[in-house]
mmCIF file of C-alpha atoms in Angstrom:
data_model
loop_
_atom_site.group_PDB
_atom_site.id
_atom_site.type_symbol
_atom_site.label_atom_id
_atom_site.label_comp_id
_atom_site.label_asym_id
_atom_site.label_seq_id
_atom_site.Cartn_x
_atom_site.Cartn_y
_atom_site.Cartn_z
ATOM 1 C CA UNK A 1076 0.000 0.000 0.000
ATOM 2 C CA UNK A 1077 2.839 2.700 1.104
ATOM 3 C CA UNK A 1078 4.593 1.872 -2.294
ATOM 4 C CA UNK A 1079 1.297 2.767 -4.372
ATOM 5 C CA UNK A 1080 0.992 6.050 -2.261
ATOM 6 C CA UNK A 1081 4.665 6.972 -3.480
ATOM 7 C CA UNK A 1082 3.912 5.912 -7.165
ATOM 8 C CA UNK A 1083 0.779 8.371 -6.864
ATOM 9 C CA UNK A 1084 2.964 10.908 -5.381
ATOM 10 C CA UNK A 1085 5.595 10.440 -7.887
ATOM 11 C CA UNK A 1086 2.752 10.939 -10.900
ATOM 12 C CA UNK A 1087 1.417 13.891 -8.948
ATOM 13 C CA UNK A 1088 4.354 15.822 -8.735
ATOM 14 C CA UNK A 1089 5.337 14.892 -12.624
ATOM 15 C CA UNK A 1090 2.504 16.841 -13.344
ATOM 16 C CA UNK A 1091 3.963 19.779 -11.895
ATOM 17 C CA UNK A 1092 6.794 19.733 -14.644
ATOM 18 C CA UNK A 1093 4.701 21.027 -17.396
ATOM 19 C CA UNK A 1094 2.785 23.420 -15.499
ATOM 20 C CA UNK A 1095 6.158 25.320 -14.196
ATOM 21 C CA UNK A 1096 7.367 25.043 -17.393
ATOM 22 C CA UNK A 1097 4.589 26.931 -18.918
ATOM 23 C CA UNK A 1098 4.816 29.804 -16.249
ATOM 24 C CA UNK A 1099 8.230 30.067 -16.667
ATOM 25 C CA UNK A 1100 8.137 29.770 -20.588
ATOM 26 C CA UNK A 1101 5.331 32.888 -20.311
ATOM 27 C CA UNK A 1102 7.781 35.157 -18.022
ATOM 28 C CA UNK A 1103 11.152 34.192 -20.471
ATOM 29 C CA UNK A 1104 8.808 36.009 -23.423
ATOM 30 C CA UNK A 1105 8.774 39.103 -21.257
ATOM 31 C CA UNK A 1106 12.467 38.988 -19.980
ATOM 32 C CA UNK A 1107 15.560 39.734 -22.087
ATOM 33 C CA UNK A 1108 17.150 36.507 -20.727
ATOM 34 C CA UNK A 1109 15.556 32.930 -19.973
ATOM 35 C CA UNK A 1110 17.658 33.451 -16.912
ATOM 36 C CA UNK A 1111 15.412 35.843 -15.129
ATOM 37 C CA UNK A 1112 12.596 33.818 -15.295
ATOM 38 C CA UNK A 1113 14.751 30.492 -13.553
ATOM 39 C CA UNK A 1114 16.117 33.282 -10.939
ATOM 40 C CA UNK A 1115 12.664 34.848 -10.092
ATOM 41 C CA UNK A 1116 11.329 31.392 -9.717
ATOM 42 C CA UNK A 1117 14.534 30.533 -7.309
ATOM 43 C CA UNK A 1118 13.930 33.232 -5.113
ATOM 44 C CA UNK A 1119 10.387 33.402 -4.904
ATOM 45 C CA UNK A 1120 10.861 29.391 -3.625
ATOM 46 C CA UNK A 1121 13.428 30.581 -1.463
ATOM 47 C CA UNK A 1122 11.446 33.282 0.274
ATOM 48 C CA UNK A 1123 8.819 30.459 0.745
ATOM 49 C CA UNK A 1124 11.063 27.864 2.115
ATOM 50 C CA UNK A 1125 12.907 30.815 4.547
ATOM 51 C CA UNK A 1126 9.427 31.484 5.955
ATOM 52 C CA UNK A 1127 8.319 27.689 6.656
ATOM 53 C CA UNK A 1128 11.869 26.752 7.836
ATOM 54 C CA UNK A 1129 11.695 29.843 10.147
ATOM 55 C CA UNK A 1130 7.948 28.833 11.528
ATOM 56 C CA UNK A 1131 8.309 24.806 11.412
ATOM 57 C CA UNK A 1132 11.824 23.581 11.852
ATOM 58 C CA UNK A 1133 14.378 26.449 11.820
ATOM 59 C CA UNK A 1134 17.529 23.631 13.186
ATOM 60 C CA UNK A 1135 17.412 22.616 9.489
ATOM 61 C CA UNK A 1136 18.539 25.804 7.903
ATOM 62 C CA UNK A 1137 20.837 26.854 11.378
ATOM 63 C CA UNK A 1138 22.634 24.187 14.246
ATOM 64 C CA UNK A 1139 21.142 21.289 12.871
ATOM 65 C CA UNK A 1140 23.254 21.618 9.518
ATOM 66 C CA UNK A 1141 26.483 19.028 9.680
ATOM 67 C CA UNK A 1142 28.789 20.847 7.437
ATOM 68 C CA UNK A 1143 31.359 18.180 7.674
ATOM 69 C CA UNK A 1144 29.949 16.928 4.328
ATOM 70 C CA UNK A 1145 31.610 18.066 1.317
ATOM 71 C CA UNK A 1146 30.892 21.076 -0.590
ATOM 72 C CA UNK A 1147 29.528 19.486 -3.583
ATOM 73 C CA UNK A 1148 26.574 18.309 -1.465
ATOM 74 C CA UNK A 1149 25.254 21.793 -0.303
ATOM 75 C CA UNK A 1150 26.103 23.173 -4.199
ATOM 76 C CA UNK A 1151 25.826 19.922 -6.477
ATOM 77 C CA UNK A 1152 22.336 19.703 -6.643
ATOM 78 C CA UNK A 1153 21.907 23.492 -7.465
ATOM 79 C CA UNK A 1154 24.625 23.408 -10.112
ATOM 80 C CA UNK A 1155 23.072 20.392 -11.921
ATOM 81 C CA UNK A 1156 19.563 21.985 -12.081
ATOM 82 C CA UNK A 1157 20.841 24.875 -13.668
ATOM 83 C CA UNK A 1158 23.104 22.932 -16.010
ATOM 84 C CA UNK A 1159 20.301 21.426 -17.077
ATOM 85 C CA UNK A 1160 18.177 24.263 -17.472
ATOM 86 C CA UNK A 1161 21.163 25.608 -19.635
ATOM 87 C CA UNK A 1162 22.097 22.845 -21.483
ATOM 88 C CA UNK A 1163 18.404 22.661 -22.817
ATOM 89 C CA UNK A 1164 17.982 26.117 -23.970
ATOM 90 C CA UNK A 1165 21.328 25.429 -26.348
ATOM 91 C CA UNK A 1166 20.100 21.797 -27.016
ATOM 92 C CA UNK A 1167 16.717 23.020 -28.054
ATOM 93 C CA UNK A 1168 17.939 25.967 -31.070
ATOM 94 C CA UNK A 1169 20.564 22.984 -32.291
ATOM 95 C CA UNK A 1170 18.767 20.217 -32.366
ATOM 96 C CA UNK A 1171 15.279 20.812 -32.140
ATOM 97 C CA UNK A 1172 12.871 19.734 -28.647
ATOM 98 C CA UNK A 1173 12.073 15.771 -30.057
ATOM 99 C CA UNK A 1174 15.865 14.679 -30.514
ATOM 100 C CA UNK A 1175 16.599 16.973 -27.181
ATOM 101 C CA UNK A 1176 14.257 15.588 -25.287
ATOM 102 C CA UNK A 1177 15.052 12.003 -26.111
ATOM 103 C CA UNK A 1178 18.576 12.102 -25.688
ATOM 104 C CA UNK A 1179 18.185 13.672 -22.161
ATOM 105 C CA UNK A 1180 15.913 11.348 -20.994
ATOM 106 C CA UNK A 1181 18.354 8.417 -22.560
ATOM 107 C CA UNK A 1182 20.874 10.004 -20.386
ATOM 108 C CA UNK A 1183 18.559 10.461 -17.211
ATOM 109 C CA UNK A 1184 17.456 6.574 -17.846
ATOM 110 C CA UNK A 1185 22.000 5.629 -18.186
ATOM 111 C CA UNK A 1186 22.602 7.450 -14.860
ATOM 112 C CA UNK A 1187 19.544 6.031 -12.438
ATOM 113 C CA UNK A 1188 20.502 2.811 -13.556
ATOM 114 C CA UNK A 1189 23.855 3.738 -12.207
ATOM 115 C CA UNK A 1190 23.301 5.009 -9.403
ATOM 116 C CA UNK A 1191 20.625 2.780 -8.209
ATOM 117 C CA UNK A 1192 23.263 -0.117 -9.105
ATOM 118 C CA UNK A 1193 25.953 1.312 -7.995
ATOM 119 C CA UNK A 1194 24.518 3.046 -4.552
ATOM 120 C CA UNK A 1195 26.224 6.038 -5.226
ATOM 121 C CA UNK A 1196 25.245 8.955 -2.746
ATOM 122 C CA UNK A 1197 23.723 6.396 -0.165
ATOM 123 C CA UNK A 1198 20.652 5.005 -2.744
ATOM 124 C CA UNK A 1199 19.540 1.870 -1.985
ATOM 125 C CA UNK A 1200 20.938 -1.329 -3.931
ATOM 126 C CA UNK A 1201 18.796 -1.817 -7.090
ATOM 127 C CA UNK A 1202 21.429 -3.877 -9.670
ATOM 128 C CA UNK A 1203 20.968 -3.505 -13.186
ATOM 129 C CA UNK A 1204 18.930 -6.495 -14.300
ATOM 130 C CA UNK A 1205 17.480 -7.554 -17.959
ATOM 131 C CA UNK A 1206 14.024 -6.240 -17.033
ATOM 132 C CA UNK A 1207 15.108 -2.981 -15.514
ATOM 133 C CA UNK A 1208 16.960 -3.017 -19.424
ATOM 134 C CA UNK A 1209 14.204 -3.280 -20.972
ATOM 135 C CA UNK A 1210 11.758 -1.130 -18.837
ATOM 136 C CA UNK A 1211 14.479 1.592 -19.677
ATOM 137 C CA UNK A 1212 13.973 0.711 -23.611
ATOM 138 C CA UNK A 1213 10.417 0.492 -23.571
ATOM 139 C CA UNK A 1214 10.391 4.534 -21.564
ATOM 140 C CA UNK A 1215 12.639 6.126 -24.072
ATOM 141 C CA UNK A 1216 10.623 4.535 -26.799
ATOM 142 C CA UNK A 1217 7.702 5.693 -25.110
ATOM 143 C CA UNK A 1218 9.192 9.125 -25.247
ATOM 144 C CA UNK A 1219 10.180 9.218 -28.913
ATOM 145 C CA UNK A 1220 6.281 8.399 -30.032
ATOM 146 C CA UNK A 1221 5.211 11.842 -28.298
ATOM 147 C CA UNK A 1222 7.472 14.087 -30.185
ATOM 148 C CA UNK A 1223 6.181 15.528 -32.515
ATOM 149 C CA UNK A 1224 7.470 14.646 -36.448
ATOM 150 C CA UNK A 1225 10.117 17.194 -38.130
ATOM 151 C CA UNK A 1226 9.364 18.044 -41.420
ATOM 152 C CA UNK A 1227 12.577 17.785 -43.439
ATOM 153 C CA UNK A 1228 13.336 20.548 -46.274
ATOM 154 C CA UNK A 1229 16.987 20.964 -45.757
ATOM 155 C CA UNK A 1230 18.934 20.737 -49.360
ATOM 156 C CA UNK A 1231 21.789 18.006 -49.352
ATOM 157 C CA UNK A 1232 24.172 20.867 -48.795
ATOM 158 C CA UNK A 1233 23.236 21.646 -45.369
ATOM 159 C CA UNK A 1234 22.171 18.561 -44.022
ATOM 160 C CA UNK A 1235 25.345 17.172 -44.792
ATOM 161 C CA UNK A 1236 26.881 20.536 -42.918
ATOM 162 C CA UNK A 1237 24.611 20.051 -40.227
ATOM 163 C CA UNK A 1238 25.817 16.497 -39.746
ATOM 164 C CA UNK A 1239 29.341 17.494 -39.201
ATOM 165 C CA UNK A 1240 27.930 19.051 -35.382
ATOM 166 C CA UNK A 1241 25.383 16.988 -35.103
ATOM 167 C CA UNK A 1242 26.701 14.319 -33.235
ATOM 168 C CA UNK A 1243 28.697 16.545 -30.867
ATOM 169 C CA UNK A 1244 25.696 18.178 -29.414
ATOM 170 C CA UNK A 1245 24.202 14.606 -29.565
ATOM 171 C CA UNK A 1246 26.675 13.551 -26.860
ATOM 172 C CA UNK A 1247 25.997 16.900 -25.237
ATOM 173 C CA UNK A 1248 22.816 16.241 -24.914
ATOM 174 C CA UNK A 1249 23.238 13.012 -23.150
ATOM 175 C CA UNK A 1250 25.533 14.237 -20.774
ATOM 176 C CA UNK A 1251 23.213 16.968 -20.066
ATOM 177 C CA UNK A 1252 20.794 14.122 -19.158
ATOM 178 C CA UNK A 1253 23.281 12.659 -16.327
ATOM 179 C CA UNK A 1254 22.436 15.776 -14.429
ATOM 180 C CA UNK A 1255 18.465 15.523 -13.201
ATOM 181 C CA UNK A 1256 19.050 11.850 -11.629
ATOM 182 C CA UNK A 1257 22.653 13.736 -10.147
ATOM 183 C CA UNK A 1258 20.657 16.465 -8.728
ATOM 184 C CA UNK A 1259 17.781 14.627 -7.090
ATOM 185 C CA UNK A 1260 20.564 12.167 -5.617
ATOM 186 C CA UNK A 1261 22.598 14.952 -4.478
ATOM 187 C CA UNK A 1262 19.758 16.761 -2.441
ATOM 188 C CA UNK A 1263 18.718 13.345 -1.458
ATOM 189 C CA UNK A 1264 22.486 13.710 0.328
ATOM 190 C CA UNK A 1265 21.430 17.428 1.537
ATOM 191 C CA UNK A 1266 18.678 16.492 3.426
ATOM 192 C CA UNK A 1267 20.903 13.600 5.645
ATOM 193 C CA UNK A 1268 23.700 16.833 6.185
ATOM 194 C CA UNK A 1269 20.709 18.718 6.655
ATOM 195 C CA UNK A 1270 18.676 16.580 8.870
ATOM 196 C CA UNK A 1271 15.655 18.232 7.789
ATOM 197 C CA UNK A 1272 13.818 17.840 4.208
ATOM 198 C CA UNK A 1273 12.876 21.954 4.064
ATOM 199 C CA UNK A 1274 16.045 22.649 5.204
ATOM 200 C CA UNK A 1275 17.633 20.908 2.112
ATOM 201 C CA UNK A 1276 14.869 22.227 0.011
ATOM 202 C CA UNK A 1277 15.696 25.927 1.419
ATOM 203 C CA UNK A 1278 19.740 25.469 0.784
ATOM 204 C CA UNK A 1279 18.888 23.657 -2.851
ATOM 205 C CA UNK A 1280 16.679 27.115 -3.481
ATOM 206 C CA UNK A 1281 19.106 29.482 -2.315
ATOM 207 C CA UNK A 1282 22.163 28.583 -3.697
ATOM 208 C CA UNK A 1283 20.206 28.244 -7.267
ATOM 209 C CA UNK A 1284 19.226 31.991 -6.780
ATOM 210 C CA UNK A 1285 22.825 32.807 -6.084
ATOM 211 C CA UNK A 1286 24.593 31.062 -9.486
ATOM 212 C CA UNK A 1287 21.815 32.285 -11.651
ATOM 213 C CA UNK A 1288 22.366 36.060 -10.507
ATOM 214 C CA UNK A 1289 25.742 35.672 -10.981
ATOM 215 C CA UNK A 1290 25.148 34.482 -14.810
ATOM 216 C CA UNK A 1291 22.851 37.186 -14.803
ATOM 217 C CA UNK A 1292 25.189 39.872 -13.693
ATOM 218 C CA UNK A 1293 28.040 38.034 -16.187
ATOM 219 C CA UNK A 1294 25.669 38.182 -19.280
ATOM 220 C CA UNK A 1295 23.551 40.761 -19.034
ATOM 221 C CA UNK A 1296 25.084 43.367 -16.206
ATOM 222 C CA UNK A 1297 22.662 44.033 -14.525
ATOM 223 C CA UNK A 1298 19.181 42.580 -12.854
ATOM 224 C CA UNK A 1299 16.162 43.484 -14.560
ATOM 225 C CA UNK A 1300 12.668 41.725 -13.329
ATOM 226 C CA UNK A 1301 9.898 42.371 -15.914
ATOM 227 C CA UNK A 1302 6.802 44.131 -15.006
ATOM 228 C CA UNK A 1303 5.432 45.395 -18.344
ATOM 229 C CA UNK A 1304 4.450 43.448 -21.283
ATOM 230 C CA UNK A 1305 5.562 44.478 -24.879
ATOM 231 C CA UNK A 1306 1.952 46.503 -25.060
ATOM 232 C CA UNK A 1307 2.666 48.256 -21.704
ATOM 233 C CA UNK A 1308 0.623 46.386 -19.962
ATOM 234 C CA UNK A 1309 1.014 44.773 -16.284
ATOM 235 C CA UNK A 1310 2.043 41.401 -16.591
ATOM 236 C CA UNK A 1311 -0.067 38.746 -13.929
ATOM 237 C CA UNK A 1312 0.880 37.899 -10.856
ATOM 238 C CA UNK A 1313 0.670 34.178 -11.605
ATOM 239 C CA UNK A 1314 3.281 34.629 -14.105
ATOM 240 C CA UNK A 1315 5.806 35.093 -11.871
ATOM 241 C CA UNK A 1316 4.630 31.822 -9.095
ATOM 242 C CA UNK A 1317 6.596 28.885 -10.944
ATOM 243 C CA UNK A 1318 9.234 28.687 -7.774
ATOM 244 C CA UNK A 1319 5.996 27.654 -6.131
ATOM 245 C CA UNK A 1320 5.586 24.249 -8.198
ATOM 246 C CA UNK A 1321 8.923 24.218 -8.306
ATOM 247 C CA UNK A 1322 9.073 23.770 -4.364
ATOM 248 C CA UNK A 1323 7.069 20.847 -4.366
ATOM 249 C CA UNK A 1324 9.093 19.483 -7.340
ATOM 250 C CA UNK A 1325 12.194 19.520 -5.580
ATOM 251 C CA UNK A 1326 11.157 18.479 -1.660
ATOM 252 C CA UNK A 1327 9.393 15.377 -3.608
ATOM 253 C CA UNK A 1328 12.343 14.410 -5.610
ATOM 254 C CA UNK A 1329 14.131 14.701 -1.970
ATOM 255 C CA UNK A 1330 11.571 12.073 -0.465
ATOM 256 C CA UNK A 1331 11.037 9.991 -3.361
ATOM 257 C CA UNK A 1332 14.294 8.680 -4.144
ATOM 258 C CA UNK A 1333 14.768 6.572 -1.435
ATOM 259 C CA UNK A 1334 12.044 4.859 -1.255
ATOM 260 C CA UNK A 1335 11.459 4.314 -5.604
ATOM 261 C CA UNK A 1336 15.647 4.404 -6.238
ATOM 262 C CA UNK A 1337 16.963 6.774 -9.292
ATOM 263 C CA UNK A 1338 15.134 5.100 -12.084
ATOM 264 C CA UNK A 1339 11.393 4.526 -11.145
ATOM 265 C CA UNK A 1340 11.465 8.148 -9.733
ATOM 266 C CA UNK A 1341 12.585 9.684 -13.034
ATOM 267 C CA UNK A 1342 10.165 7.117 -15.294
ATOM 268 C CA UNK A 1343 6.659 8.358 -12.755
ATOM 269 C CA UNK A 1344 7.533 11.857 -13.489
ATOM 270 C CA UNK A 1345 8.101 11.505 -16.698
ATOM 271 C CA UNK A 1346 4.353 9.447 -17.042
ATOM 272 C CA UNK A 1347 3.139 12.360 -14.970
ATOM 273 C CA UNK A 1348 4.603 14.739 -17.313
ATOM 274 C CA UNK A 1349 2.865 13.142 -20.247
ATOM 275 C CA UNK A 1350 -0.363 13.198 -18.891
ATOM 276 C CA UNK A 1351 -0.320 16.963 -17.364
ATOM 277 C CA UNK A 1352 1.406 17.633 -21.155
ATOM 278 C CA UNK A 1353 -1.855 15.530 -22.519
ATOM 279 C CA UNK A 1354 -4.085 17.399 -20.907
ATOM 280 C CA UNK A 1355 -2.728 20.750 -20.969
ATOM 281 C CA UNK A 1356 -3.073 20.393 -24.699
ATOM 282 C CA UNK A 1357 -6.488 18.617 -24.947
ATOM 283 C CA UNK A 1358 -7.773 21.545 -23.079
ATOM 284 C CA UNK A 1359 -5.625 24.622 -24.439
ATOM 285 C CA UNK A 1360 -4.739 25.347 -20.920
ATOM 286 C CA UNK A 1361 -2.466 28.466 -20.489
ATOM 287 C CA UNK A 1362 -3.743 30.071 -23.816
ATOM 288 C CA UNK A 1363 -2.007 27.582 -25.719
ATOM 289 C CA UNK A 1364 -3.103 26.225 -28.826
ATOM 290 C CA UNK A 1365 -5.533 23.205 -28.246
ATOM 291 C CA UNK A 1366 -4.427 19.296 -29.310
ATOM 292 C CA UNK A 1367 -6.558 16.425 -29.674
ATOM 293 C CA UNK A 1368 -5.513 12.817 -28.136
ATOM 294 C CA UNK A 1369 -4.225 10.838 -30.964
ATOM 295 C CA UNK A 1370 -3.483 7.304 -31.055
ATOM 296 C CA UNK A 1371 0.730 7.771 -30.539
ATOM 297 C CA UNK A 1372 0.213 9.838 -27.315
ATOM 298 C CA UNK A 1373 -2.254 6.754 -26.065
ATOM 299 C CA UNK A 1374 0.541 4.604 -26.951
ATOM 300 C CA UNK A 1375 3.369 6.376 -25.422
ATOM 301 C CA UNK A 1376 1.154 6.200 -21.879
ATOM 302 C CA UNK A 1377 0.445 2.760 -22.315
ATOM 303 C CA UNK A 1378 4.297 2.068 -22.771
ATOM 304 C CA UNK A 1379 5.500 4.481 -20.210
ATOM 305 C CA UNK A 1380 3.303 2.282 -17.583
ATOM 306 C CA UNK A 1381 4.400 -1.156 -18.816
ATOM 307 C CA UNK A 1382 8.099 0.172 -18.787
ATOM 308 C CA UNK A 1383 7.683 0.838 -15.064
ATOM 309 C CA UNK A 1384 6.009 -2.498 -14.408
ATOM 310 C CA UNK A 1385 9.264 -4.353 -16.078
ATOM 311 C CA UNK A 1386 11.096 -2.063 -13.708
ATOM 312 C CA UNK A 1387 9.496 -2.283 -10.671
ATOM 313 C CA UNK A 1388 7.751 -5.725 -10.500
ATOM 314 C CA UNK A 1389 9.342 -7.942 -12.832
#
């Protein structure tokens, strides 16, 4: 019973993905820098966290913090979230979201397995078995079916000279997916130094903030937060509230990974992912343009859900 509670947890907070990334996609159109929205979203969640820390278990954030752990536990998980924030925005204008988006995950899928098999960062033993294999197989397949086809009217002159790259940010791109399962297994470390979930939640936040106003104040000199739209008008408040969702993504990554291990907590958000994304575009939600089910997207559920069961029961 406790493991199905997880599981629904898991797809629950999945379904947070697309909805921050919407909010944040809305605020990037209004900033000069796709940084501003990530920083605005770090600080807002760190204001939160601050504030419930303060109220509910203030040790976590204060004397309860064992700082003989090494640095790259307080700033790992930070750096990897951001690298992979990064990493996506170049991925995406080279090679396009459906080949970015499964070569991340193919990366994300490489590095669970590791770590679960491996126990690195104090994960509990789950060794790399044939099923676990093919669970992995049948995900990223899974994946591939919901992206969306490319049309192809390149001339043979510059598809050959976009070959020549091509595989380079290929093996970026897979790198780039090492860094989610890193991240969640890193703050998974934070909240043991920590002793307190919030408290690694709260450091996680804050030291985000930090980097991404320093890249900020590298690229762009100065800190601008958008209040205007290009028509002068105000922009919403709810435009600016993705650190919220992004709170509950992180403190359930935290909690999750423990009990599920690397892998099975990447595959349930990603099925939660596809079915907020599903519905998001059955419904137009967030004034986007409106998408009926179609028989690939049906598939690519059905797969995603027998890819966990080879993972998790076989």
């Amino acid at each position: 019973m406790q493991i199905i509670i997880y599981l629904l947890m898991g797809i629950t907070i999945g379904m947070l993905f697309p909805i921050q990334a919407s909010i944040s996609a809305r605020l990037s159109s209004y900033s000069k820098t796709p940084f501003t929205a990530s920083f605005i979203a770090f600080s807002l969640g760190s204001v939160i966290l601050l504030i419930i820390n303060l109220i509910v278990a203030p040790k976590g954030i204060s004397i309860g913090i064992d700082f003989s752990y090494p640095l790259y536990v307080f700033i790992g998980g930070a750096i990897a979230g951001i690298g992979f924030h990064v990493s996506n925005v170049i991925l995406f204008s080279k090679l396009g979201a459906s080949v970015t988006t499964i070569i991340t995950v193919t990366g994300q899928m490489i590095v669970g397995i590791l770590i679960d098999h491996f126990k690195w960062f104090g994960v509990p033993a789950n060794p790399i078995s044939p099923t676990r294999i093919i669970g992995t197989i049948i995900m990223i397949l899974a994946i591939s079916l919901v992206q969306p086809k490319k049309k192809r009217n390149l001339t043979a002159a510059s598809e050959d000279k976009k070959k020549d790259s091509k595989a380079t940010w290929i093996i970026m791109g897979v790198l780039a997916g090492f860094l989610p399962p890193l991240q969640t297994a890193i703050n998974g470390k934070l909240r043991v130094a920590t002793g307190s979930l919030l408290g690694a939640t709260f450091i996680s936040f804050f030291v985000g903030a930090i980097i991404l106003l320093i890249l900020i104040l590298i690229t762009r000199r100065r800190l601008e937060i958008p209040v205007y739209d290009t028509q002068k008008n105000r922009i919403p408040v709810w435009v600016y509230m993705a650190g919220i969702f992004g709170i509950f993504i992180v403190t359930g990554n935290i909690v999750l990974l423990p009990e599920l291990g690397s892998v099975l907590t990447t595959m349930i958000f990603l099925l939660g992912q596809m079915i907020m994304a599903v519905i998001i575009d059955q419904f137009g939600i967030f004034n986007l343009q409106k998408r009926k089910i179609d028989g690939r997207r049906i598939a690519a559920l059905v797969l995603t859900i027998i890819g966990i069961m080879f993972v998790k029961l076989f």
